[in-house]
GROMACS .gro file of C-alpha atoms in nm:
model
  495
    1MET     CA    1   0.121  -2.812   1.588
    2ARG     CA    2   0.259  -2.600   1.870
    3THR     CA    3   0.576  -2.407   1.781
    4ARG     CA    4   0.815  -2.215   2.005
    5VAL     CA    5   1.032  -1.939   1.859
    6GLN     CA    6   1.336  -1.853   2.066
    7CYS     CA    7   1.392  -1.484   2.000
    8GLY     CA    8   1.696  -1.265   2.026
    9TRP     CA    9   1.459  -0.968   2.023
   10LEU     CA   10   1.080  -0.987   2.022
   11VAL     CA   11   0.816  -0.721   1.957
   12GLY     CA   12   0.516  -0.818   2.167
   13HIS     CA   13   0.202  -0.624   2.245
   14ALA     CA   14   0.045  -0.535   2.579
   15GLY     CA   15  -0.155  -0.251   2.726
   16GLY     CA   16  -0.243  -0.112   2.384
   17ARG     CA   17   0.116  -0.071   2.266
   18HIS     CA   18   0.411  -0.265   2.134
   19THR     CA   19   0.657  -0.397   2.391
   20LEU     CA   20   1.018  -0.498   2.335
   21TRP     CA   21   1.154  -0.820   2.482
   22ARG     CA   22   1.516  -0.940   2.494
   23ASN     CA   23   1.586  -1.317   2.485
   24ALA     CA   24   1.216  -1.402   2.502
   25GLU     CA   25   0.989  -1.670   2.357
   26LEU     CA   26   0.692  -1.668   2.123
   27VAL     CA   27   0.465  -1.971   2.101
   28TYR     CA   28   0.193  -2.024   1.843
   29GLU     CA   29  -0.038  -2.312   1.768
   30GLY     CA   30  -0.211  -2.343   1.436
   31SER     CA   31  -0.296  -1.992   1.321
   32THR     CA   32  -0.298  -1.832   1.667
   33VAL     CA   33  -0.039  -1.687   1.903
   34LEU     CA   34  -0.050  -1.860   2.245
   35PHE     CA   35   0.229  -1.697   2.441
   36VAL     CA   36   0.458  -1.394   2.434
   37GLY     CA   37   0.704  -1.356   2.718
   38GLU     CA   38   1.020  -1.464   2.891
   39ARG     CA   39   0.969  -1.842   2.924
   40PHE     CA   40   0.692  -2.079   2.816
   41ASP     CA   41   0.639  -2.371   3.055
   42GLY     CA   42   0.423  -2.590   2.830
   43THR     CA   43   0.519  -2.852   2.576
   44VAL     CA   44   0.588  -2.781   2.209
   45GLU     CA   45   0.631  -2.996   1.899
   46CYS     CA   46   0.860  -2.765   1.704
   47GLU     CA   47   1.145  -2.529   1.792
   48VAL     CA   48   1.268  -2.233   1.586
   49ASP     CA   49   1.604  -2.077   1.672
   50ALA     CA   50   1.583  -1.700   1.611
   51ARG     CA   51   1.828  -1.592   1.879
   52ASP     CA   52   2.021  -1.376   1.632
   53LYS     CA   53   1.705  -1.220   1.488
   54LEU     CA   54   1.431  -0.969   1.556
   55VAL     CA   55   1.092  -1.144   1.574
   56ALA     CA   56   0.798  -0.919   1.496
   57GLN     CA   57   0.446  -0.910   1.357
   58GLY     CA   58   0.423  -0.898   0.981
   59PHE     CA   59   0.394  -0.559   0.814
   60ILE     CA   60   0.062  -0.437   0.670
   61ASP     CA   61   0.077  -0.258   0.334
   62THR     CA   62  -0.234  -0.040   0.308
   63HIS     CA   63  -0.177   0.094  -0.044
   64VAL     CA   64  -0.087  -0.155  -0.316
   65HIS     CA   65  -0.127  -0.115  -0.691
   66SER     CA   66  -0.050  -0.455  -0.839
   67GLY     CA   67   0.204  -0.526  -1.110
   68HIS     CA   68   0.571  -0.478  -1.191
   69ARG     CA   69   0.511  -0.101  -1.233
   70ALA     CA   70   0.732  -0.074  -1.541
   71SER     CA   71   0.551   0.243  -1.642
   72HIS     CA   72   0.673   0.414  -1.326
   73ARG     CA   73   1.029   0.372  -1.450
   74LEU     CA   74   0.957   0.658  -1.691
   75ILE     CA   75   0.868   0.916  -1.427
   76SER     CA   76   1.189   0.940  -1.223
   77ASP     CA   77   1.325   1.296  -1.220
   78ILE     CA   78   1.087   1.417  -1.493
   79GLY     CA   79   0.722   1.506  -1.550
   80ARG     CA   80   0.483   1.754  -1.707
   81GLY     CA   81   0.460   2.075  -1.509
   82ASP     CA   82   0.084   2.099  -1.552
   83TYR     CA   83   0.047   1.766  -1.369
   84PHE     CA   84   0.192   1.926  -1.053
   85GLY     CA   85   0.397   1.616  -0.974
   86GLN     CA   86   0.102   1.378  -0.967
   87PRO     CA   87   0.247   1.044  -1.084
   88PHE     CA   88  -0.071   0.865  -1.190
   89LEU     CA   89  -0.144   1.135  -1.447
   90GLU     CA   90   0.190   1.056  -1.611
   91ILE     CA   91   0.141   0.681  -1.647
   92SER     CA   92  -0.232   0.606  -1.657
   93VAL     CA   93  -0.392   0.888  -1.860
   94PRO     CA   94  -0.413   0.789  -2.228
   95ARG     CA   95  -0.489   0.997  -2.532
   96GLU     CA   96  -0.867   1.025  -2.571
   97GLY     CA   97  -0.993   0.722  -2.764
   98ALA     CA   98  -0.690   0.507  -2.670
   99ARG     CA   99  -0.603   0.281  -2.378
  100VAL     CA  100  -0.284   0.254  -2.177
  101GLY     CA  101  -0.079  -0.018  -2.343
  102GLY     CA  102   0.093  -0.316  -2.184
  103ASP     CA  103  -0.080  -0.299  -1.847
  104PRO     CA  104  -0.371  -0.540  -1.783
  105ARG     CA  105  -0.513  -0.304  -1.522
  106TYR     CA  106  -0.628  -0.079  -1.806
  107ALA     CA  107  -0.701  -0.343  -2.072
  108ARG     CA  108  -1.050  -0.408  -2.200
  109PRO     CA  109  -1.213  -0.707  -2.026
  110ASP     CA  110  -1.212  -0.901  -2.355
  111ASP     CA  111  -0.847  -0.825  -2.440
  112SER     CA  112  -0.681  -1.167  -2.463
  113ALA     CA  113  -0.343  -1.010  -2.544
  114ALA     CA  114  -0.308  -0.904  -2.181
  115ALA     CA  115  -0.349  -1.260  -2.049
  116GLU     CA  116   0.023  -1.321  -1.995
  117GLU     CA  117   0.071  -1.000  -1.796
  118LEU     CA  118  -0.252  -1.071  -1.609
  119MET     CA  119  -0.092  -1.375  -1.446
  120LEU     CA  120   0.258  -1.225  -1.417
  121ASN     CA  121   0.144  -0.919  -1.224
  122PRO     CA  122  -0.011  -1.087  -0.917
  123ARG     CA  123   0.278  -1.332  -0.881
  124PHE     CA  124   0.529  -1.049  -0.904
  125THR     CA  125   0.329  -0.836  -0.660
  126ILE     CA  126   0.261  -1.094  -0.392
  127ALA     CA  127   0.607  -1.251  -0.411
  128GLU     CA  128   0.763  -0.905  -0.365
  129LEU     CA  129   0.533  -0.828  -0.071
  130ILE     CA  130   0.616  -1.152   0.108
  131ARG     CA  131   0.988  -1.115   0.036
  132ASN     CA  132   0.976  -0.781   0.217
  133GLY     CA  133   0.793  -0.911   0.525
  134ILE     CA  134   0.446  -0.788   0.433
  135THR     CA  135   0.186  -1.037   0.552
  136THR     CA  136  -0.131  -0.834   0.480
  137PHE     CA  137  -0.203  -0.598   0.191
  138VAL     CA  138  -0.483  -0.377   0.062
  139GLU     CA  139  -0.516  -0.357  -0.318
  140PHE     CA  140  -0.628  -0.012  -0.427
  141GLY     CA  141  -0.894  -0.065  -0.688
  142SER     CA  142  -0.775  -0.261  -0.990
  143GLN     CA  143  -1.044  -0.400  -1.220
  144LEU     CA  144  -1.227  -0.730  -1.172
  145ARG     CA  145  -0.992  -0.952  -1.374
  146VAL     CA  146  -0.692  -0.829  -1.178
  147GLN     CA  147  -0.870  -0.896  -0.847
  148GLN     CA  148  -0.956  -1.249  -0.958
  149ALA     CA  149  -0.592  -1.315  -1.046
  150LEU     CA  150  -0.477  -1.170  -0.712
  151LEU     CA  151  -0.729  -1.389  -0.533
  152GLU     CA  152  -0.584  -1.700  -0.697
  153VAL     CA  153  -0.222  -1.616  -0.620
  154ALA     CA  154  -0.304  -1.503  -0.265
  155GLY     CA  155  -0.441  -1.850  -0.205
  156GLU     CA  156  -0.137  -2.016  -0.359
  157LEU     CA  157   0.129  -1.814  -0.175
  158GLY     CA  158  -0.064  -1.773   0.149
  159ILE     CA  159  -0.068  -1.397   0.206
  160ARG     CA  160  -0.351  -1.210   0.377
  161ALA     CA  161  -0.531  -0.973   0.138
  162TYR     CA  162  -0.809  -0.718   0.117
  163LEU     CA  163  -0.948  -0.730  -0.235
  164GLY     CA  164  -1.234  -0.570  -0.426
  165PRO     CA  165  -1.269  -0.446  -0.783
  166GLY     CA  166  -1.242  -0.069  -0.803
  167PHE     CA  167  -1.520   0.145  -0.944
  168ASP     CA  168  -1.573   0.506  -1.050
  169SER     CA  169  -1.798   0.723  -1.264
  170GLY     CA  170  -1.537   0.837  -1.511
  171ARG     CA  171  -1.170   0.874  -1.583
  172TRP     CA  172  -0.900   1.115  -1.688
  173VAL     CA  173  -0.795   1.127  -2.054
  174GLY     CA  174  -0.566   1.345  -2.260
  175GLY     CA  175  -0.764   1.575  -2.488
  176GLN     CA  176  -0.642   1.806  -2.760
  177GLY     CA  177  -0.284   1.911  -2.701
  178GLY     CA  178  -0.264   1.671  -2.405
  179LYS     CA  179  -0.505   1.878  -2.198
  180LEU     CA  180  -0.649   1.691  -1.900
  181VAL     CA  181  -1.015   1.601  -1.949
  182ARG     CA  182  -1.247   1.406  -1.720
  183VAL     CA  183  -1.485   1.174  -1.907
  184LEU     CA  184  -1.808   1.084  -1.724
  185ASP     CA  185  -1.979   0.744  -1.757
  186GLU     CA  186  -2.221   0.700  -1.468
  187ALA     CA  187  -2.372   0.380  -1.607
  188ALA     CA  188  -2.029   0.214  -1.620
  189GLY     CA  189  -1.971   0.317  -1.260
  190GLU     CA  190  -2.296   0.156  -1.151
  191ARG     CA  191  -2.200  -0.166  -1.329
  192GLU     CA  192  -1.855  -0.169  -1.169
  193PHE     CA  193  -2.009  -0.107  -0.826
  194ALA     CA  194  -2.243  -0.404  -0.870
  195LEU     CA  195  -1.951  -0.623  -0.980
  196ALA     CA  196  -1.755  -0.517  -0.674
  197LEU     CA  197  -2.036  -0.615  -0.438
  198GLU     CA  198  -2.081  -0.947  -0.617
  199PHE     CA  199  -1.708  -1.023  -0.600
  200ILE     CA  200  -1.695  -0.946  -0.229
  201GLU     CA  201  -2.005  -1.151  -0.148
  202ARG     CA  202  -1.867  -1.446  -0.342
  203HIS     CA  203  -1.514  -1.442  -0.202
  204GLN     CA  204  -1.546  -1.293   0.146
  205GLY     CA  205  -1.350  -1.523   0.380
  206ALA     CA  206  -1.180  -1.715   0.100
  207HIS     CA  207  -0.862  -1.912   0.162
  208SER     CA  208  -0.932  -1.982   0.530
  209ASP     CA  209  -1.044  -1.622   0.587
  210ARG     CA  210  -0.714  -1.478   0.469
  211VAL     CA  211  -0.898  -1.287   0.195
  212ARG     CA  212  -1.162  -1.031   0.285
  213GLY     CA  213  -1.341  -0.764   0.087
  214ILE     CA  214  -1.293  -0.391   0.065
  215LEU     CA  215  -1.491  -0.129  -0.127
  216VAL     CA  216  -1.270   0.095  -0.341
  217PRO     CA  217  -1.423   0.396  -0.517
  218ARG     CA  218  -1.097   0.475  -0.693
  219GLU     CA  219  -1.070   0.854  -0.674
  220ILE     CA  220  -1.297   1.110  -0.515
  221GLU     CA  221  -1.286   1.335  -0.822
  222THR     CA  222  -1.392   1.056  -1.062
  223CYS     CA  223  -1.687   0.937  -0.852
  224THR     CA  224  -2.028   1.103  -0.844
  225VAL     CA  225  -2.184   1.200  -0.514
  226ALA     CA  226  -2.454   0.938  -0.574
  227LEU     CA  227  -2.197   0.661  -0.620
  228MET     CA  228  -2.010   0.759  -0.306
  229ARG     CA  229  -2.334   0.765  -0.106
  230LYS     CA  230  -2.414   0.414  -0.229
  231THR     CA  231  -2.066   0.304  -0.128
  232ALA     CA  232  -2.111   0.446   0.221
  233ALA     CA  233  -2.446   0.270   0.262
  234ALA     CA  234  -2.309  -0.063   0.137
  235ALA     CA  235  -2.004  -0.038   0.363
  236LYS     CA  236  -2.219   0.030   0.667
  237GLU     CA  237  -2.467  -0.246   0.583
  238ARG     CA  238  -2.194  -0.507   0.521
  239ASP     CA  239  -1.940  -0.374   0.776
  240LEU     CA  240  -1.673  -0.333   0.509
  241PRO     CA  241  -1.367  -0.110   0.505
  242VAL     CA  242  -1.338   0.152   0.230
  243ALA     CA  243  -1.034   0.289   0.048
  244ILE     CA  244  -1.034   0.595  -0.179
  245HIS     CA  245  -0.775   0.834  -0.321
  246ALA     CA  246  -0.855   1.179  -0.183
  247ALA     CA  247  -0.674   1.496  -0.078
  248TYR     CA  248  -0.385   1.367  -0.288
  249ASN     CA  249  -0.384   1.570  -0.609
  250ILE     CA  250  -0.380   1.946  -0.666
  251HIS     CA  251  -0.619   1.917  -0.961
  252GLU     CA  252  -0.856   1.709  -0.749
  253VAL     CA  253  -0.853   1.943  -0.450
  254PHE     CA  254  -0.927   2.256  -0.650
  255ASP     CA  255  -1.186   2.081  -0.870
  256ILE     CA  256  -1.374   1.950  -0.564
  257ILE     CA  257  -1.376   2.296  -0.405
  258ARG     CA  258  -1.494   2.456  -0.728
  259GLU     CA  259  -1.766   2.195  -0.794
  260HIS     CA  260  -1.889   2.135  -0.437
  261GLN     CA  261  -1.776   2.442  -0.243
  262MET     CA  262  -1.611   2.223   0.015
  263THR     CA  263  -1.281   2.039   0.052
  264SER     CA  264  -1.233   1.675  -0.042
  265VAL     CA  265  -1.234   1.575   0.326
  266GLU     CA  266  -1.555   1.771   0.386
  267LEU     CA  267  -1.712   1.599   0.086
  268LEU     CA  268  -1.617   1.256   0.223
  269ARG     CA  269  -1.803   1.350   0.542
  270GLU     CA  270  -2.098   1.488   0.344
  271VAL     CA  271  -2.151   1.163   0.149
  272GLY     CA  272  -2.120   0.947   0.462
  273LEU     CA  273  -1.786   0.784   0.387
  274MET     CA  274  -1.594   0.935   0.675
  275SER     CA  275  -1.544   0.663   0.940
  276GLU     CA  276  -1.276   0.479   1.136
  277LYS     CA  277  -1.268   0.215   0.861
  278LEU     CA  278  -1.197   0.469   0.586
  279ASN     CA  279  -0.851   0.456   0.429
  280ILE     CA  280  -0.778   0.783   0.248
  281GLY     CA  281  -0.512   0.721  -0.012
  282HIS     CA  282  -0.231   0.969   0.066
  283GLY     CA  283  -0.446   1.242   0.226
  284ASN     CA  284  -0.152   1.481   0.216
  285PHE     CA  285  -0.326   1.777   0.048
  286THR     CA  286  -0.554   1.888   0.328
  287CYS     CA  287  -0.668   2.249   0.358
  288ALA     CA  288  -0.388   2.305   0.611
  289ASN     CA  289  -0.121   2.225   0.353
  290PRO     CA  290   0.058   2.549   0.255
  291LEU     CA  291   0.027   2.456  -0.113
  292MET     CA  292  -0.353   2.477  -0.088
  293ASN     CA  293  -0.392   2.830   0.054
  294TYR     CA  294  -0.743   2.736   0.167
  295SER     CA  295  -0.862   2.936   0.466
  296GLY     CA  296  -1.105   2.828   0.735
  297GLY     CA  297  -1.103   2.454   0.670
  298HIS     CA  298  -1.108   2.182   0.932
  299ASP     CA  299  -0.985   1.876   0.745
  300LEU     CA  300  -0.757   1.733   1.012
  301GLU     CA  301  -1.016   1.790   1.284
  302ILE     CA  302  -1.278   1.607   1.074
  303MET     CA  303  -1.046   1.317   1.002
  304GLY     CA  304  -0.934   1.291   1.362
  305ALA     CA  305  -1.287   1.309   1.502
  306HIS     CA  306  -1.383   1.008   1.289
  307ARG     CA  307  -1.054   0.827   1.360
  308CYS     CA  308  -1.011   0.769   0.989
  309SER     CA  309  -0.679   0.669   0.833
  310ILE     CA  310  -0.445   0.786   0.567
  311SER     CA  311  -0.231   0.538   0.376
  312HIS     CA  312   0.090   0.737   0.369
  313CYS     CA  313   0.331   0.633   0.091
  314PRO     CA  314   0.640   0.839   0.173
  315VAL     CA  315   0.877   0.707  -0.095
  316ASN     CA  316   0.638   0.765  -0.382
  317ILE     CA  317   0.541   1.119  -0.287
  318ALA     CA  318   0.902   1.213  -0.209
  319ARG     CA  319   0.994   1.115  -0.564
  320ARG     CA  320   0.744   1.377  -0.680
  321GLY     CA  321   0.888   1.652  -0.459
  322ARG     CA  322   0.625   1.626  -0.184
  323PHE     CA  323   0.592   1.506   0.174
  324LEU     CA  324   0.331   1.483   0.446
  325ASP     CA  325   0.276   1.823   0.605
  326ASN     CA  326   0.318   1.707   0.869
  327TRP     CA  327   0.336   1.385   1.073
  328GLN     CA  328   0.307   1.558   1.408
  329THR     CA  329  -0.007   1.758   1.328
  330TYR     CA  330  -0.185   1.453   1.186
  331ARG     CA  331  -0.109   1.254   1.497
  332GLU     CA  332  -0.209   1.536   1.731
  333ALA     CA  333  -0.541   1.568   1.545
  334GLY     CA  334  -0.612   1.198   1.604
  335VAL     CA  335  -0.567   1.081   1.244
  336ASN     CA  336  -0.449   0.721   1.214
  337ILE     CA  337  -0.137   0.701   0.997
  338ALA     CA  338  -0.080   0.374   0.816
  339LEU     CA  339   0.191   0.306   0.561
  340GLY     CA  340   0.172   0.185   0.203
  341THR     CA  341   0.422   0.120  -0.072
  342ASP     CA  342   0.206   0.229  -0.370
  343THR     CA  343   0.482   0.144  -0.618
  344TYR     CA  344   0.831  -0.007  -0.636
  345PRO     CA  345   1.003  -0.120  -0.427
  346ARG     CA  346   0.749  -0.282  -0.195
  347ASP     CA  347   0.994  -0.247   0.090
  348MET     CA  348   0.817  -0.145   0.411
  349ILE     CA  349   1.145  -0.089   0.592
  350LEU     CA  350   1.240   0.171   0.331
  351GLN     CA  351   0.895   0.329   0.369
  352MET     CA  352   0.940   0.350   0.746
  353ARG     CA  353   1.280   0.515   0.708
  354ASN     CA  354   1.147   0.776   0.467
  355ALA     CA  355   0.839   0.836   0.683
  356SER     CA  356   1.063   0.897   0.982
  357TYR     CA  357   1.315   1.122   0.811
  358PHE     CA  358   1.063   1.333   0.618
  359GLY     CA  359   0.836   1.337   0.923
  360LYS     CA  360   1.113   1.499   1.125
  361VAL     CA  361   1.200   1.749   0.854
  362ALA     CA  362   0.840   1.851   0.782
  363SER     CA  363   0.756   1.874   1.151
  364ARG     CA  364   1.080   2.060   1.218
  365ASN     CA  365   1.112   1.838   1.520
  366LEU     CA  366   1.372   1.564   1.559
  367LYS     CA  367   1.141   1.390   1.806
  368ALA     CA  368   0.857   1.355   1.553
  369ALA     CA  369   0.797   1.040   1.349
  370THR     CA  370   1.017   0.830   1.573
  371ALA     CA  371   1.122   0.475   1.493
  372ALA     CA  372   0.849   0.359   1.728
  373ASP     CA  373   0.591   0.577   1.552
  374VAL     CA  374   0.664   0.454   1.201
  375PHE     CA  375   0.694   0.091   1.310
  376ALA     CA  376   0.352   0.121   1.474
  377ALA     CA  377   0.215   0.278   1.154
  378ALA     CA  378   0.339  -0.021   0.952
  379THR     CA  379   0.165  -0.265   1.188
  380LEU     CA  380  -0.100  -0.131   1.426
  381GLY     CA  381  -0.189   0.156   1.193
  382GLY     CA  382  -0.256  -0.085   0.909
  383ALA     CA  383  -0.472  -0.309   1.127
  384HIS     CA  384  -0.681  -0.007   1.227
  385THR     CA  385  -0.765   0.073   0.863
  386VAL     CA  386  -0.947  -0.258   0.823
  387GLY     CA  387  -1.098  -0.261   1.171
  388ARG     CA  388  -0.899  -0.549   1.319
  389ASP     CA  389  -0.718  -0.610   1.644
  390ASP     CA  390  -0.599  -0.964   1.568
  391ILE     CA  391  -0.331  -0.863   1.317
  392GLY     CA  392  -0.053  -0.607   1.337
  393ARG     CA  393   0.044  -0.727   1.685
  394LEU     CA  394   0.185  -1.033   1.862
  395ALA     CA  395  -0.020  -1.117   2.169
  396PRO     CA  396  -0.214  -1.420   2.287
  397GLY     CA  397  -0.515  -1.467   2.060
  398ALA     CA  398  -0.370  -1.270   1.770
  399LYS     CA  399  -0.308  -1.423   1.430
  400ALA     CA  400   0.027  -1.593   1.389
  401ASP     CA  401   0.152  -1.350   1.124
  402ILE     CA  402   0.521  -1.340   1.214
  403ILE     CA  403   0.842  -1.226   1.052
  404LEU     CA  404   1.203  -1.302   1.146
  405ILE     CA  405   1.447  -1.025   1.057
  406ASP     CA  406   1.821  -1.090   1.033
  407LEU     CA  407   2.009  -0.828   1.234
  408THR     CA  408   2.350  -0.921   1.088
  409GLY     CA  409   2.280  -0.725   0.769
  410ARG     CA  410   2.301  -1.051   0.572
  411ASP     CA  411   2.672  -1.091   0.644
  412THR     CA  412   2.754  -0.721   0.605
  413LEU     CA  413   2.858  -0.448   0.848
  414ARG     CA  414   2.555  -0.237   0.762
  415PHE     CA  415   2.382  -0.260   1.101
  416GLY     CA  416   2.693  -0.208   1.311
  417PRO     CA  417   2.638  -0.274   1.681
  418VAL     CA  418   2.270  -0.312   1.765
  419ARG     CA  419   2.139  -0.164   2.089
  420ASP     CA  420   1.776  -0.091   2.002
  421PRO     CA  421   1.667  -0.325   1.719
  422ILE     CA  422   1.375  -0.105   1.610
  423LYS     CA  423   1.589   0.206   1.573
  424SER     CA  424   1.857   0.001   1.399
  425LEU     CA  425   1.600  -0.149   1.162
  426ILE     CA  426   1.457   0.190   1.066
  427ASP     CA  427   1.799   0.350   1.019
  428CYS     CA  428   1.994   0.062   0.862
  429GLY     CA  429   1.760  -0.215   0.751
  430ILE     CA  430   1.628  -0.315   0.410
  431GLY     CA  431   1.357  -0.553   0.298
  432ASP     CA  432   1.611  -0.822   0.214
  433ASP     CA  433   1.690  -0.849   0.585
  434VAL     CA  434   1.360  -1.034   0.630
  435ASP     CA  435   1.459  -1.400   0.659
  436THR     CA  436   1.135  -1.585   0.737
  437VAL     CA  437   0.766  -1.503   0.691
  438ILE     CA  438   0.483  -1.687   0.864
  439VAL     CA  439   0.119  -1.615   0.782
  440ASP     CA  440  -0.166  -1.781   0.969
  441GLY     CA  441   0.090  -2.007   1.138
  442VAL     CA  442   0.226  -2.142   0.808
  443VAL     CA  443   0.580  -2.069   0.688
  444ARG     CA  444   0.543  -1.883   0.357
  445MET     CA  445   0.910  -1.789   0.317
  446GLU     CA  446   1.221  -1.936   0.477
  447ASN     CA  447   1.581  -1.820   0.434
  448GLY     CA  448   1.455  -1.568   0.179
  449ARG     CA  449   1.298  -1.835  -0.042
  450ILE     CA  450   0.930  -1.864  -0.127
  451PRO     CA  451   0.815  -2.212  -0.236
  452GLY     CA  452   0.706  -2.210  -0.598
  453ILE     CA  453   0.867  -1.875  -0.679
  454ASP     CA  454   1.169  -1.845  -0.908
  455PHE     CA  455   1.286  -1.487  -0.857
  456ALA     CA  456   1.521  -1.496  -1.157
  457ALA     CA  457   1.239  -1.609  -1.385
  458LEU     CA  458   1.005  -1.343  -1.246
  459ARG     CA  459   1.267  -1.074  -1.304
  460ALA     CA  460   1.316  -1.188  -1.662
  461GLN     CA  461   0.941  -1.189  -1.728
  462ALA     CA  462   0.901  -0.845  -1.575
  463GLN     CA  463   1.189  -0.708  -1.783
  464ALA     CA  464   1.032  -0.842  -2.103
  465ALA     CA  465   0.695  -0.698  -2.004
  466GLY     CA  466   0.857  -0.364  -1.931
  467GLU     CA  467   1.023  -0.357  -2.271
  468ARG     CA  468   0.682  -0.408  -2.430
  469VAL     CA  469   0.532  -0.125  -2.226
  470TRP     CA  470   0.809   0.117  -2.315
  471SER     CA  471   0.821   0.024  -2.686
  472GLY     CA  472   0.450   0.101  -2.729
  473TRP     CA  473   0.437   0.422  -2.526
  474ALA     CA  474   0.374   0.652  -2.823
  475ASN     CA  475   0.061   0.456  -2.918
  476TRP     CA  476  -0.137   0.607  -2.632
  477ASP     CA  477   0.065   0.893  -2.483
  478PRO     CA  478  -0.145   1.213  -2.488
  479LEU     CA  479   0.138   1.397  -2.665
  480GLY     CA  480   0.243   1.105  -2.885
  481ARG     CA  481   0.585   1.083  -2.722
  482SER     CA  482   0.811   0.779  -2.724
  483ALA     CA  483   0.952   0.642  -2.398
  484ASP     CA  484   1.287   0.806  -2.477
  485GLU     CA  485   1.117   1.141  -2.526
  486VAL     CA  486   0.916   1.107  -2.206
  487SER     CA  487   1.213   0.994  -2.000
  488PRO     CA  488   1.558   1.061  -2.147
  489TYR     CA  489   1.838   0.847  -2.005
  490SER     CA  490   2.026   0.986  -1.706
  491PHE     CA  491   2.343   1.012  -1.918
  492VAL     CA  492   2.393   1.023  -2.293
  493ARG     CA  493   2.404   0.667  -2.419
  494ALA     CA  494   2.731   0.562  -2.579
  495ASN     CA  495   2.557   0.308  -2.805
   0.00000   0.00000   0.00000
């Protein structure tokens, strides 16, 4: 069916960049965009009135960890000093001999008790992504069972996804007195790597090619050099994108330098992973970062020369007292900046706002990280990470991944008068302003409603799951603390 969208504002794409149209038309047929411009002369079977809306390509979230993220609710405004603000150490490092409780991402494969959460998490994740206008996402390395559940829900709700079980050669645990310890298990890493390849081979192109594979060696510091070399070879042989956490953690950076006498970025080049289809999770602790005090490094030049990407998650790192240092130097070096949510809320508009504001502050330049820059990062930048030019843009031949954004502020005065819809969106918008989401030419959300999703029921399930996580915190916490001890309430409770 051929559909014409009459647009109040339209973000098209031409000449290698986004273009802004006023009172224009977008026409798509099936899963493909046919026309972007002022007036379409052909016939159509369906009309969509979006004359009071901004019509744009769907956002691409390049850094997703699935689930309701209840554990992250315990790390606001607090944290162990010896973790240097690194959030994953707070919520995913158990006491040695124990496992993180209440989260199926860390459950044993034969743990039937996690079955309920296993199905809740992907529905919560994908529904939240779609509700916020995200049409493509990259999942950052959850285990096989989680990927299988995501695969099923991605097919049901119609999102575009890059999936692949994560693998590594070890993990962090809390040793005596809560001391950080890395446990090595190379054989387990080899098994996980084989499972990842098998999963990708079996499901590549699933759900009408909306699901594709990605190789995810979870963290550079928990993978052996041999495993990373195998990953690089497999990625090259199969033409797969790769995602890895690197240059993101003070412990990691110093450990890599001590063990390998090179920076994390230099090690990625050494093992063959550095490429234009490499997505470095965060990538904010390069040798140029003042916190590193590492002289003579060339991290940004290496990254830029290979046109690799970082998945920048500005909200999450700001919560931990950090920011990208800095947007302008990354861009000038040729590094592709894409955006990710990482944790709650999966609101790409909020991510863009934070990326812009912190980008200006860190660059000490009010003209850095402009609205145009961060919008491009949330669309074109994301497409670059997975090596595609048919998503992240609206142009003839591109995929019909389209969002309609309400510029009225959902019957509020929040937007005020709108002159430039992109600047207004970055400064004043929120994810709830997304009205309609179309993926592959099919309407997946309309008027803020996703077929088959009961948001109230999902919230209630997530709240119950969160209560279970928090109530069992002391069972695995490295210091044996309860949730109340880890994260005291903001104010003294009256009851």
